[in-house]
């Protein structure tokens, strides 16, 4: 159960199913959020492989779990805080979800979801297979893989490489002249 804990929706409860919930500014969303800082279709929360997952739908302002930005998709744990702009939601397990998971089930059993229904009506699915997976060679890494490689953004790394290259070229020009 996704429970709004901060913002105009505070106190409202939304059941999470395998079909998922679309959160966003559009009135057609499962969880419509009346805020211009929220994308029309901002995020999706779904039940998959006995776990609840959140996926950023390409929003401009991002989706955060416990204060950390979600880059692709991330598993939500009970009590985790999902933040979209000034709006916060907490994941609570209700009796129905707990029964479907089972008392002895490990929410980490099985791979993370690799295919999500696209939020774009023109597309059928979004392939999220890990790199090297035969179903999606070259696809984005899973959130677990990306969290192990946390570091500066790619643009910053490329800027550093260009600066270093400029220094080397400059030293070669000065040394040859």
Backbone as JSON Lines, residues from 0, in Angstrom:
{"i":0,"aa":"X","n":[0.86,-1.16,0.0],"ca":[0.0,0.0,0.0],"c":[0.91,1.23,0.0]}
{"i":1,"aa":"X","n":[0.68,2.12,-0.94],"ca":[1.43,3.37,-1.01],"c":[0.6,4.42,-0.29]}
{"i":2,"aa":"X","n":[1.17,5.03,0.74],"ca":[0.44,5.98,1.58],"c":[1.08,7.36,1.44]}
{"i":3,"aa":"X","n":[0.27,8.36,1.08],"ca":[0.76,9.74,0.97],"c":[1.0,10.27,2.39]}
{"i":4,"aa":"X","n":[2.21,10.74,2.66],"ca":[2.56,11.22,4.0],"c":[2.85,12.72,4.04]}
{"i":5,"aa":"X","n":[3.03,13.33,2.87],"ca":[3.29,14.77,2.84],"c":[2.76,15.34,1.53]}
{"i":6,"aa":"X","n":[2.17,16.51,1.6],"ca":[1.61,17.15,0.42],"c":[0.09,17.12,0.45]}
{"i":7,"aa":"X","n":[-0.56,17.63,-0.6],"ca":[-2.01,17.72,-0.63],"c":[-2.73,16.37,-0.56]}
{"i":8,"aa":"X","n":[-2.04,15.28,-0.92],"ca":[-2.66,13.95,-0.9],"c":[-2.49,13.24,0.44]}
{"i":9,"aa":"X","n":[-1.88,13.91,1.42],"ca":[-1.55,13.29,2.7],"c":[-2.74,12.5,3.26]}
{"i":10,"aa":"X","n":[-2.45,11.26,3.66],"ca":[-3.47,10.39,4.24],"c":[-4.12,9.45,3.25]}
{"i":11,"aa":"X","n":[-4.02,9.75,1.96],"ca":[-4.63,8.87,0.95],"c":[-3.78,7.61,0.79]}
{"i":12,"aa":"X","n":[-4.47,6.49,0.5],"ca":[-3.82,5.19,0.38],"c":[-4.1,4.62,-1.01]}
{"i":13,"aa":"X","n":[-3.07,4.05,-1.63],"ca":[-3.17,3.52,-2.98],"c":[-2.63,2.08,-3.0]}
{"i":14,"aa":"X","n":[-3.47,1.09,-3.33],"ca":[-2.98,-0.29,-3.4],"c":[-2.04,-0.49,-4.58]}
{"i":15,"aa":"X","n":[-0.94,-1.2,-4.35],"ca":[0.05,-1.47,-5.39],"c":[-0.19,-2.89,-5.91]}
{"i":16,"aa":"X","n":[-0.32,-3.03,-7.22],"ca":[-0.54,-4.35,-7.82],"c":[0.54,-4.61,-8.85]}
{"i":17,"aa":"X","n":[0.48,-5.79,-9.46],"ca":[1.46,-6.1,-10.51],"c":[1.25,-5.21,-11.73]}
{"i":18,"aa":"X","n":[0.04,-4.67,-11.9],"ca":[-0.22,-3.72,-12.99],"c":[0.48,-2.4,-12.72]}
{"i":19,"aa":"X","n":[0.69,-2.08,-11.47],"ca":[1.42,-0.87,-11.1],"c":[0.54,0.36,-10.97]}
{"i":20,"aa":"X","n":[1.12,1.38,-10.41],"ca":[0.49,2.68,-10.26],"c":[1.32,3.7,-11.01]}
{"i":21,"aa":"X","n":[0.69,4.55,-11.79],"ca":[1.39,5.65,-12.44],"c":[1.13,6.88,-11.61]}
{"i":22,"aa":"X","n":[2.19,7.56,-11.19],"ca":[2.1,8.79,-10.42],"c":[2.48,9.95,-11.31]}
{"i":23,"aa":"X","n":[1.7,11.01,-11.3],"ca":[2.03,12.17,-12.12],"c":[0.96,13.23,-12.07]}
{"i":24,"aa":"X","n":[1.19,14.3,-12.8],"ca":[0.3,15.46,-12.82],"c":[-0.97,15.21,-13.63]}
{"i":25,"aa":"X","n":[-0.92,14.32,-14.62],"ca":[-2.08,14.07,-15.49],"c":[-3.24,13.49,-14.69]}
{"i":26,"aa":"X","n":[-4.44,13.93,-15.01],"ca":[-5.63,13.43,-14.33],"c":[-5.85,11.94,-14.61]}
{"i":27,"aa":"X","n":[-5.27,11.43,-15.68],"ca":[-5.43,10.03,-16.03],"c":[-4.53,9.1,-15.22]}
{"i":28,"aa":"X","n":[-3.6,9.64,-14.45],"ca":[-2.7,8.83,-13.63],"c":[-3.48,8.15,-12.51]}
{"i":29,"aa":"X","n":[-2.97,7.01,-12.06],"ca":[-3.56,6.29,-10.93],"c":[-3.46,7.12,-9.66]}
{"i":30,"aa":"X","n":[-2.36,7.88,-9.54],"ca":[-2.15,8.79,-8.41],"c":[-1.89,10.18,-9.0]}
{"i":31,"aa":"X","n":[-2.97,10.94,-9.24],"ca":[-2.78,12.28,-9.8],"c":[-2.25,13.23,-8.72]}
{"i":32,"aa":"X","n":[-1.14,13.91,-9.04],"ca":[-0.5,14.82,-8.09],"c":[-0.64,16.24,-8.65]}
{"i":33,"aa":"X","n":[-1.46,17.07,-8.02],"ca":[-1.7,18.43,-8.54],"c":[-0.55,19.38,-8.22]}
{"i":34,"aa":"X","n":[0.49,19.35,-9.07],"ca":[1.68,20.16,-8.82],"c":[2.39,20.38,-10.15]}
{"i":35,"aa":"X","n":[2.66,21.62,-10.52],"ca":[3.33,21.93,-11.78],"c":[4.78,21.44,-11.8]}
{"i":36,"aa":"X","n":[5.36,21.16,-10.63],"ca":[6.73,20.65,-10.56],"c":[6.81,19.15,-10.79]}
{"i":37,"aa":"X","n":[5.65,18.51,-11.0],"ca":[5.57,17.07,-11.23],"c":[5.26,16.85,-12.7]}
{"i":38,"aa":"X","n":[5.96,15.91,-13.34],"ca":[5.71,15.6,-14.75],"c":[4.34,14.97,-14.92]}
{"i":39,"aa":"X","n":[3.81,15.05,-16.14],"ca":[2.49,14.46,-16.4],"c":[2.46,12.99,-16.0]}
{"i":40,"aa":"X","n":[3.46,12.24,-16.38],"ca":[3.63,10.85,-15.94],"c":[5.04,10.78,-15.36]}
{"i":41,"aa":"X","n":[5.14,10.9,-14.05],"ca":[6.41,11.12,-13.36],"c":[7.1,9.81,-12.97]}
{"i":42,"aa":"X","n":[6.32,8.85,-12.43],"ca":[6.92,7.61,-11.93],"c":[5.89,6.5,-11.96]}
{"i":43,"aa":"X","n":[6.4,5.27,-11.79],"ca":[5.54,4.1,-11.72],"c":[5.99,3.24,-10.55]}
{"i":44,"aa":"X","n":[5.03,2.75,-9.78],"ca":[5.3,1.84,-8.66],"c":[4.56,0.55,-8.97]}
{"i":45,"aa":"X","n":[5.27,-0.6,-8.84],"ca":[4.63,-1.87,-9.18],"c":[5.12,-3.0,-8.28]}
{"i":46,"aa":"X","n":[4.3,-4.03,-8.19],"ca":[4.64,-5.26,-7.47],"c":[5.19,-6.25,-8.48]}
{"i":47,"aa":"X","n":[6.4,-6.77,-8.25],"ca":[7.03,-7.7,-9.18],"c":[7.98,-8.61,-8.42]}
{"i":48,"aa":"X","n":[7.91,-9.92,-8.66],"ca":[8.79,-10.9,-8.0],"c":[8.79,-10.72,-6.49]}
{"i":49,"aa":"X","n":[7.62,-10.59,-5.91],"ca":[7.45,-10.5,-4.45],"c":[8.13,-9.26,-3.87]}
{"i":50,"aa":"X","n":[8.26,-8.21,-4.66],"ca":[8.85,-6.97,-4.17],"c":[8.14,-5.8,-4.84]}
{"i":51,"aa":"X","n":[8.25,-4.64,-4.23],"ca":[7.67,-3.43,-4.8],"c":[8.81,-2.6,-5.37]}
{"i":52,"aa":"X","n":[8.63,-2.12,-6.59],"ca":[9.66,-1.38,-7.32],"c":[9.12,-0.02,-7.73]}
{"i":53,"aa":"X","n":[10.02,0.97,-7.83],"ca":[9.68,2.28,-8.37],"c":[10.57,2.52,-9.59]}
{"i":54,"aa":"X","n":[9.98,3.14,-10.61],"ca":[10.7,3.47,-11.83],"c":[10.44,4.94,-12.15]}
{"i":55,"aa":"X","n":[11.5,5.71,-12.37],"ca":[11.34,7.09,-12.84],"c":[10.92,7.01,-14.3]}
{"i":56,"aa":"X","n":[9.89,7.73,-14.66],"ca":[9.36,7.68,-16.03],"c":[10.01,8.74,-16.92]}
{"i":57,"aa":"X","n":[11.23,9.15,-16.6],"ca":[11.91,10.17,-17.4],"c":[11.55,11.57,-16.94]}
{"i":58,"aa":"X","n":[11.2,11.71,-15.68],"ca":[10.8,13.02,-15.15],"c":[11.97,13.99,-15.15]}
{"i":59,"aa":"X","n":[11.64,15.26,-15.17],"ca":[12.67,16.3,-15.16],"c":[13.23,16.5,-13.75]}
{"i":60,"aa":"X","n":[12.36,16.44,-12.74],"ca":[12.78,16.75,-11.37],"c":[13.13,15.53,-10.54]}
{"i":61,"aa":"X","n":[12.96,14.35,-11.07],"ca":[13.43,13.15,-10.42],"c":[12.48,12.53,-9.41]}
{"i":62,"aa":"X","n":[12.84,11.3,-9.04],"ca":[12.15,10.5,-8.04],"c":[13.2,10.12,-7.02]}
{"i":63,"aa":"X","n":[12.87,10.24,-5.74],"ca":[13.82,9.97,-4.68],"c":[13.29,8.91,-3.73]}
{"i":64,"aa":"X","n":[14.17,7.99,-3.3],"ca":[13.83,7.01,-2.27],"c":[14.79,7.24,-1.12]}
{"i":65,"aa":"X","n":[14.22,7.57,0.03],"ca":[15.0,7.88,1.22],"c":[16.07,8.93,0.94]}
{"i":66,"aa":"X","n":[15.71,9.93,0.15],"ca":[16.59,11.05,-0.14],"c":[17.58,10.83,-1.26]}
{"i":67,"aa":"X","n":[17.62,9.64,-1.86],"ca":[18.57,9.34,-2.93],"c":[17.82,9.22,-4.25]}
{"i":68,"aa":"X","n":[18.31,9.91,-5.27],"ca":[17.63,9.91,-6.57],"c":[17.67,8.53,-7.22]}
{"i":69,"aa":"X","n":[16.55,8.13,-7.79],"ca":[16.43,6.86,-8.51],"c":[16.81,7.12,-9.95]}
{"i":70,"aa":"X","n":[17.82,6.4,-10.45],"ca":[18.27,6.65,-11.82],"c":[17.5,5.8,-12.83]}
{"i":71,"aa":"X","n":[17.12,4.6,-12.5],"ca":[16.37,3.74,-13.42],"c":[15.17,3.17,-12.7]}
{"i":72,"aa":"X","n":[15.41,2.15,-11.88],"ca":[14.37,1.58,-11.04],"c":[15.01,1.12,-9.75]}
{"i":73,"aa":"X","n":[14.22,1.06,-8.69],"ca":[14.75,0.7,-7.38],"c":[13.68,-0.03,-6.59]}
{"i":74,"aa":"X","n":[14.13,-1.02,-5.83],"ca":[13.21,-1.74,-4.96],"c":[12.86,-0.87,-3.76]}
{"i":75,"aa":"X","n":[11.58,-0.88,-3.39],"ca":[11.13,-0.16,-2.2],"c":[10.95,-1.15,-1.07]}
{"i":76,"aa":"X","n":[11.43,-0.8,0.1],"ca":[11.23,-1.61,1.29],"c":[10.1,-1.0,2.11]}
{"i":77,"aa":"X","n":[9.42,-1.81,2.92],"ca":[8.39,-1.24,3.79],"c":[8.98,-0.13,4.65]}
{"i":78,"aa":"X","n":[8.28,0.99,4.73],"ca":[8.76,2.14,5.48],"c":[9.61,3.1,4.68]}
{"i":79,"aa":"X","n":[10.03,2.7,3.48],"ca":[10.84,3.58,2.64],"c":[10.02,4.8,2.24]}
{"i":80,"aa":"X","n":[10.69,5.95,2.15],"ca":[10.0,7.17,1.74],"c":[10.29,7.46,0.28]}
{"i":81,"aa":"X","n":[9.22,7.52,-0.52],"ca":[9.29,7.87,-1.93],"c":[8.92,9.34,-2.03]}
{"i":82,"aa":"X","n":[9.79,10.15,-2.63],"ca":[9.55,11.59,-2.72],"c":[9.51,12.03,-4.17]}
{"i":83,"aa":"X","n":[8.47,12.77,-4.49],"ca":[8.3,13.39,-5.81],"c":[8.0,14.86,-5.53]}
{"i":84,"aa":"X","n":[8.97,15.72,-5.79],"ca":[8.81,17.14,-5.46],"c":[8.62,17.32,-3.97]}
{"i":85,"aa":"X","n":[7.54,18.0,-3.56],"ca":[7.26,18.21,-2.13],"c":[6.32,17.13,-1.59]}
{"i":86,"aa":"X","n":[6.03,16.13,-2.4],"ca":[5.09,15.08,-2.04],"c":[5.85,13.83,-1.6]}
{"i":87,"aa":"X","n":[5.43,13.24,-0.49],"ca":[6.1,12.05,0.01],"c":[5.07,10.93,0.19]}
{"i":88,"aa":"X","n":[5.55,9.72,-0.04],"ca":[4.74,8.51,0.1],"c":[5.57,7.48,0.85]}
{"i":89,"aa":"X","n":[4.9,6.64,1.62],"ca":[5.57,5.56,2.34],"c":[4.95,4.24,1.91]}
{"i":90,"aa":"X","n":[5.78,3.22,1.8],"ca":[5.3,1.9,1.45],"c":[4.93,1.16,2.73]}
{"i":91,"aa":"X","n":[3.69,0.68,2.79],"ca":[3.23,-0.14,3.91],"c":[2.73,-1.45,3.33]}
{"i":92,"aa":"X","n":[3.06,-2.56,3.96],"ca":[2.53,-3.85,3.52],"c":[1.2,-4.07,4.2]}
{"i":93,"aa":"X","n":[0.15,-4.28,3.41],"ca":[-1.14,-4.61,3.99],"c":[-1.28,-6.13,3.98]}
{"i":94,"aa":"X","n":[-2.35,-6.65,4.56],"ca":[-2.54,-8.09,4.68],"c":[-2.56,-8.78,3.32]}
{"i":95,"aa":"X","n":[-3.18,-8.14,2.32],"ca":[-3.28,-8.76,0.99],"c":[-1.91,-8.91,0.34]}
{"i":96,"aa":"X","n":[-1.1,-7.86,0.4],"ca":[0.24,-7.92,-0.2],"c":[1.12,-8.88,0.59]}
{"i":97,"aa":"X","n":[1.06,-8.8,1.92],"ca":[1.88,-9.7,2.74],"c":[1.52,-11.15,2.45]}
{"i":98,"aa":"X","n":[0.21,-11.44,2.24],"ca":[-0.22,-12.8,1.91],"c":[0.3,-13.24,0.56]}
{"i":99,"aa":"X","n":[0.37,-12.32,-0.41],"ca":[0.85,-12.7,-1.73],"c":[2.36,-12.9,-1.75]}
{"i":100,"aa":"X","n":[3.04,-12.24,-0.83],"ca":[4.49,-12.41,-0.73],"c":[4.82,-13.68,0.04]}
{"i":101,"aa":"X","n":[4.09,-13.92,1.13],"ca":[4.34,-15.11,1.95],"c":[5.33,-14.79,3.04]}
{"i":102,"aa":"X","n":[5.18,-15.44,4.17],"ca":[6.0,-15.15,5.34],"c":[7.46,-15.5,5.12]}
{"i":103,"aa":"X","n":[7.74,-16.57,4.35],"ca":[9.12,-17.0,4.2],"c":[9.74,-16.56,2.88]}
{"i":104,"aa":"X","n":[9.05,-15.73,2.12],"ca":[9.59,-15.29,0.83],"c":[10.66,-14.23,1.04]}
{"i":105,"aa":"X","n":[11.68,-14.3,0.25],"ca":[12.74,-13.3,0.28],"c":[12.46,-12.33,-0.86]}
{"i":106,"aa":"X","n":[12.21,-11.01,-0.55],"ca":[11.89,-10.08,-1.62],"c":[13.01,-9.9,-2.62]}
{"i":107,"aa":"X","n":[14.21,-10.38,-2.3],"ca":[15.32,-10.24,-3.24],"c":[15.47,-11.47,-4.13]}
{"i":108,"aa":"X","n":[14.63,-12.51,-3.89],"ca":[14.67,-13.67,-4.78],"c":[14.29,-13.25,-6.19]}
{"i":109,"aa":"X","n":[14.99,-13.77,-7.14],"ca":[14.67,-13.45,-8.53],"c":[15.3,-12.12,-8.93]}
{"i":110,"aa":"X","n":[15.38,-11.88,-10.2],"ca":[16.0,-10.66,-10.71],"c":[15.06,-9.47,-10.55]}
{"i":111,"aa":"X","n":[15.59,-8.26,-10.62],"ca":[14.71,-7.09,-10.63],"c":[13.9,-7.1,-11.91]}
{"i":112,"aa":"X","n":[12.81,-6.36,-11.95],"ca":[12.02,-6.35,-13.18],"c":[12.85,-5.86,-14.35]}
{"i":113,"aa":"X","n":[12.74,-6.53,-15.47],"ca":[13.53,-6.12,-16.63],"c":[12.67,-5.54,-17.73]}
{"i":114,"aa":"X","n":[11.38,-5.67,-17.6],"ca":[10.49,-5.09,-18.6],"c":[9.36,-4.38,-17.9]}
{"i":115,"aa":"X","n":[9.18,-3.13,-18.22],"ca":[8.1,-2.34,-17.66],"c":[7.18,-1.91,-18.78]}
{"i":116,"aa":"X","n":[5.91,-1.8,-18.49],"ca":[4.97,-1.25,-19.46],"c":[5.38,0.2,-19.69]}
{"i":117,"aa":"X","n":[5.46,0.58,-20.93],"ca":[5.83,1.96,-21.26],"c":[4.74,2.92,-20.85]}
{"i":118,"aa":"X","n":[5.13,4.11,-20.42],"ca":[4.17,5.15,-20.11],"c":[3.75,5.89,-21.36]}
{"i":119,"aa":"X","n":[4.44,5.64,-22.48],"ca":[4.1,6.24,-23.76],"c":[3.13,5.31,-24.47]}
{"i":120,"aa":"X","n":[1.91,5.77,-24.77],"ca":[0.93,4.88,-25.39],"c":[1.4,4.27,-26.71]}
{"i":121,"aa":"X","n":[2.38,4.86,-27.37],"ca":[2.87,4.33,-28.64],"c":[3.83,3.18,-28.48]}
{"i":122,"aa":"X","n":[4.36,2.97,-27.27],"ca":[5.31,1.89,-27.02],"c":[4.65,0.8,-26.19]}
{"i":123,"aa":"X","n":[5.09,-0.44,-26.37],"ca":[4.51,-1.55,-25.61],"c":[5.26,-1.77,-24.31]}
{"i":124,"aa":"X","n":[6.6,-1.77,-24.35],"ca":[7.39,-2.03,-23.15],"c":[8.68,-1.23,-23.18]}
{"i":125,"aa":"X","n":[9.3,-1.16,-22.02],"ca":[10.63,-0.57,-21.91],"c":[11.54,-1.7,-21.46]}
{"i":126,"aa":"X","n":[12.59,-2.02,-22.21],"ca":[13.5,-3.1,-21.86],"c":[14.53,-2.58,-20.88]}
{"i":127,"aa":"X","n":[14.59,-3.18,-19.7],"ca":[15.53,-2.76,-18.66],"c":[16.49,-3.89,-18.33]}
{"i":128,"aa":"X","n":[16.78,-4.78,-19.28],"ca":[17.65,-5.92,-19.02],"c":[19.06,-5.45,-18.7]}
{"i":129,"aa":"X","n":[19.73,-6.11,-17.75],"ca":[21.1,-5.73,-17.4],"c":[22.06,-5.92,-18.58]}
{"i":130,"aa":"X","n":[23.16,-5.21,-18.54],"ca":[24.19,-5.33,-19.57],"c":[24.67,-6.78,-19.6]}
{"i":131,"aa":"X","n":[24.81,-7.32,-20.79],"ca":[25.29,-8.68,-20.94],"c":[24.18,-9.71,-20.93]}
{"i":132,"aa":"X","n":[22.98,-9.33,-20.58],"ca":[21.83,-10.23,-20.61],"c":[21.51,-10.5,-22.08]}
{"i":133,"aa":"X","n":[21.29,-11.76,-22.42],"ca":[21.04,-12.08,-23.82],"c":[19.79,-11.42,-24.36]}
{"i":134,"aa":"X","n":[18.86,-11.06,-23.45],"ca":[17.63,-10.41,-23.89],"c":[17.82,-8.94,-24.18]}
{"i":135,"aa":"X","n":[18.9,-8.37,-23.7],"ca":[19.05,-6.93,-23.91],"c":[20.49,-6.48,-23.84]}
{"i":136,"aa":"X","n":[21.34,-6.93,-24.73],"ca":[22.73,-6.54,-24.74],"c":[22.81,-5.04,-24.91]}
{"i":137,"aa":"X","n":[23.57,-4.41,-24.03],"ca":[23.74,-2.97,-24.1],"c":[22.66,-2.2,-23.38]}
{"i":138,"aa":"X","n":[21.74,-2.9,-22.71],"ca":[20.68,-2.22,-21.96],"c":[21.26,-1.64,-20.69]}
{"i":139,"aa":"X","n":[20.55,-0.71,-20.04],"ca":[21.06,-0.09,-18.81],"c":[21.3,-1.12,-17.73]}
{"i":140,"aa":"X","n":[22.26,-0.83,-16.86],"ca":[22.56,-1.7,-15.73],"c":[21.43,-1.61,-14.71]}
{"i":141,"aa":"X","n":[21.31,-2.63,-13.86],"ca":[20.3,-2.58,-12.81],"c":[20.7,-1.55,-11.78]}
{"i":142,"aa":"X","n":[19.75,-1.15,-10.93],"ca":[20.04,-0.15,-9.9],"c":[21.11,-0.65,-8.95]}
{"i":143,"aa":"X","n":[21.1,-1.98,-8.65],"ca":[22.11,-2.54,-7.75],"c":[23.49,-2.38,-8.36]}
{"i":144,"aa":"X","n":[23.62,-2.62,-9.67],"ca":[24.91,-2.46,-10.33],"c":[25.34,-1.0,-10.35]}
{"i":145,"aa":"X","n":[24.4,-0.09,-10.62],"ca":[24.77,1.31,-10.72],"c":[25.13,1.88,-9.36]}
{"i":146,"aa":"X","n":[24.52,1.36,-8.26],"ca":[24.85,1.89,-6.94],"c":[26.26,1.5,-6.54]}
{"i":147,"aa":"X","n":[26.78,0.37,-7.09],"ca":[28.15,-0.03,-6.8],"c":[29.14,0.86,-7.54]}
{"i":148,"aa":"X","n":[28.71,1.51,-8.61],"ca":[29.59,2.34,-9.41],"c":[29.31,3.82,-9.21]}
{"i":149,"aa":"X","n":[28.77,4.19,-8.06],"ca":[28.45,5.6,-7.82],"c":[29.7,6.44,-8.06]}
{"i":150,"aa":"X","n":[29.54,7.56,-8.65],"ca":[30.64,8.44,-8.92],"c":[30.13,9.68,-9.6]}
{"i":151,"aa":"X","n":[31.04,10.5,-10.11],"ca":[30.61,11.74,-10.75],"c":[29.82,11.44,-12.03]}
{"i":152,"aa":"X","n":[28.95,12.37,-12.42],"ca":[28.2,12.18,-13.66],"c":[29.13,12.07,-14.86]}
{"i":153,"aa":"X","n":[28.67,11.39,-15.89],"ca":[29.47,11.15,-17.08],"c":[29.98,12.46,-17.7]}
{"i":154,"aa":"X","n":[29.14,13.48,-17.73],"ca":[29.55,14.77,-18.32],"c":[30.76,15.35,-17.57]}
{"i":155,"aa":"X","n":[30.77,15.2,-16.24],"ca":[31.88,15.71,-15.45],"c":[33.16,14.92,-15.74]}
{"i":156,"aa":"X","n":[33.04,13.61,-15.88],"ca":[34.19,12.77,-16.21],"c":[34.74,13.15,-17.58]}
{"i":157,"aa":"X","n":[33.86,13.33,-18.56],"ca":[34.3,13.71,-19.9],"c":[34.98,15.07,-19.9]}
{"i":158,"aa":"X","n":[34.45,16.0,-19.11],"ca":[35.07,17.31,-19.0],"c":[36.49,17.2,-18.43]}
{"i":159,"aa":"X","n":[36.67,16.35,-17.44],"ca":[37.99,16.12,-16.86],"c":[38.96,15.51,-17.86]}
{"i":160,"aa":"X","n":[38.49,14.56,-18.65],"ca":[39.32,13.93,-19.66],"c":[39.75,14.96,-20.71]}
{"i":161,"aa":"X","n":[38.81,15.81,-21.13],"ca":[39.15,16.85,-22.11],"c":[40.17,17.84,-21.55]}
{"i":162,"aa":"X","n":[40.03,18.21,-20.28],"ca":[40.99,19.13,-19.66],"c":[42.38,18.5,-19.61]}
{"i":163,"aa":"X","n":[42.44,17.22,-19.23],"ca":[43.72,16.51,-19.18],"c":[44.34,16.42,-20.56]}
{"i":164,"aa":"X","n":[43.53,16.14,-21.57],"ca":[44.01,16.06,-22.94],"c":[44.57,17.42,-23.39]}
{"i":165,"aa":"X","n":[43.9,18.51,-23.03],"ca":[44.38,19.85,-23.39],"c":[45.74,20.14,-22.74]}
{"i":166,"aa":"X","n":[45.92,19.69,-21.49],"ca":[47.21,19.88,-20.82],"c":[48.32,19.1,-21.52]}
{"i":167,"aa":"X","n":[48.05,17.88,-21.91],"ca":[49.05,17.05,-22.58],"c":[49.41,17.67,-23.93]}
{"i":168,"aa":"X","n":[48.43,18.07,-24.71],"ca":[48.69,18.7,-26.01],"c":[49.47,19.99,-25.83]}
{"i":169,"aa":"X","n":[49.1,20.78,-24.82],"ca":[49.81,22.02,-24.54],"c":[51.26,21.77,-24.19]}
{"i":170,"aa":"X","n":[51.52,20.74,-23.37],"ca":[52.9,20.4,-22.99],"c":[53.69,19.94,-24.2]}
{"i":171,"aa":"X","n":[53.06,19.2,-25.11],"ca":[53.76,18.75,-26.31],"c":[54.11,19.92,-27.22]}
{"i":172,"aa":"X","n":[53.21,20.88,-27.35],"ca":[53.44,22.05,-28.2],"c":[54.57,22.89,-27.62]}
{"i":173,"aa":"X","n":[54.56,23.12,-26.32],"ca":[55.6,23.93,-25.66],"c":[56.94,23.19,-25.74]}
{"i":174,"aa":"X","n":[56.94,21.87,-25.54],"ca":[58.18,21.08,-25.57],"c":[58.8,21.0,-26.94]}
{"i":175,"aa":"X","n":[57.99,21.08,-27.99],"ca":[58.53,20.97,-29.35],"c":[58.94,22.32,-29.91]}
{"i":176,"aa":"X","n":[58.54,23.4,-29.25],"ca":[58.81,24.73,-29.8],"c":[59.99,25.35,-29.27]}
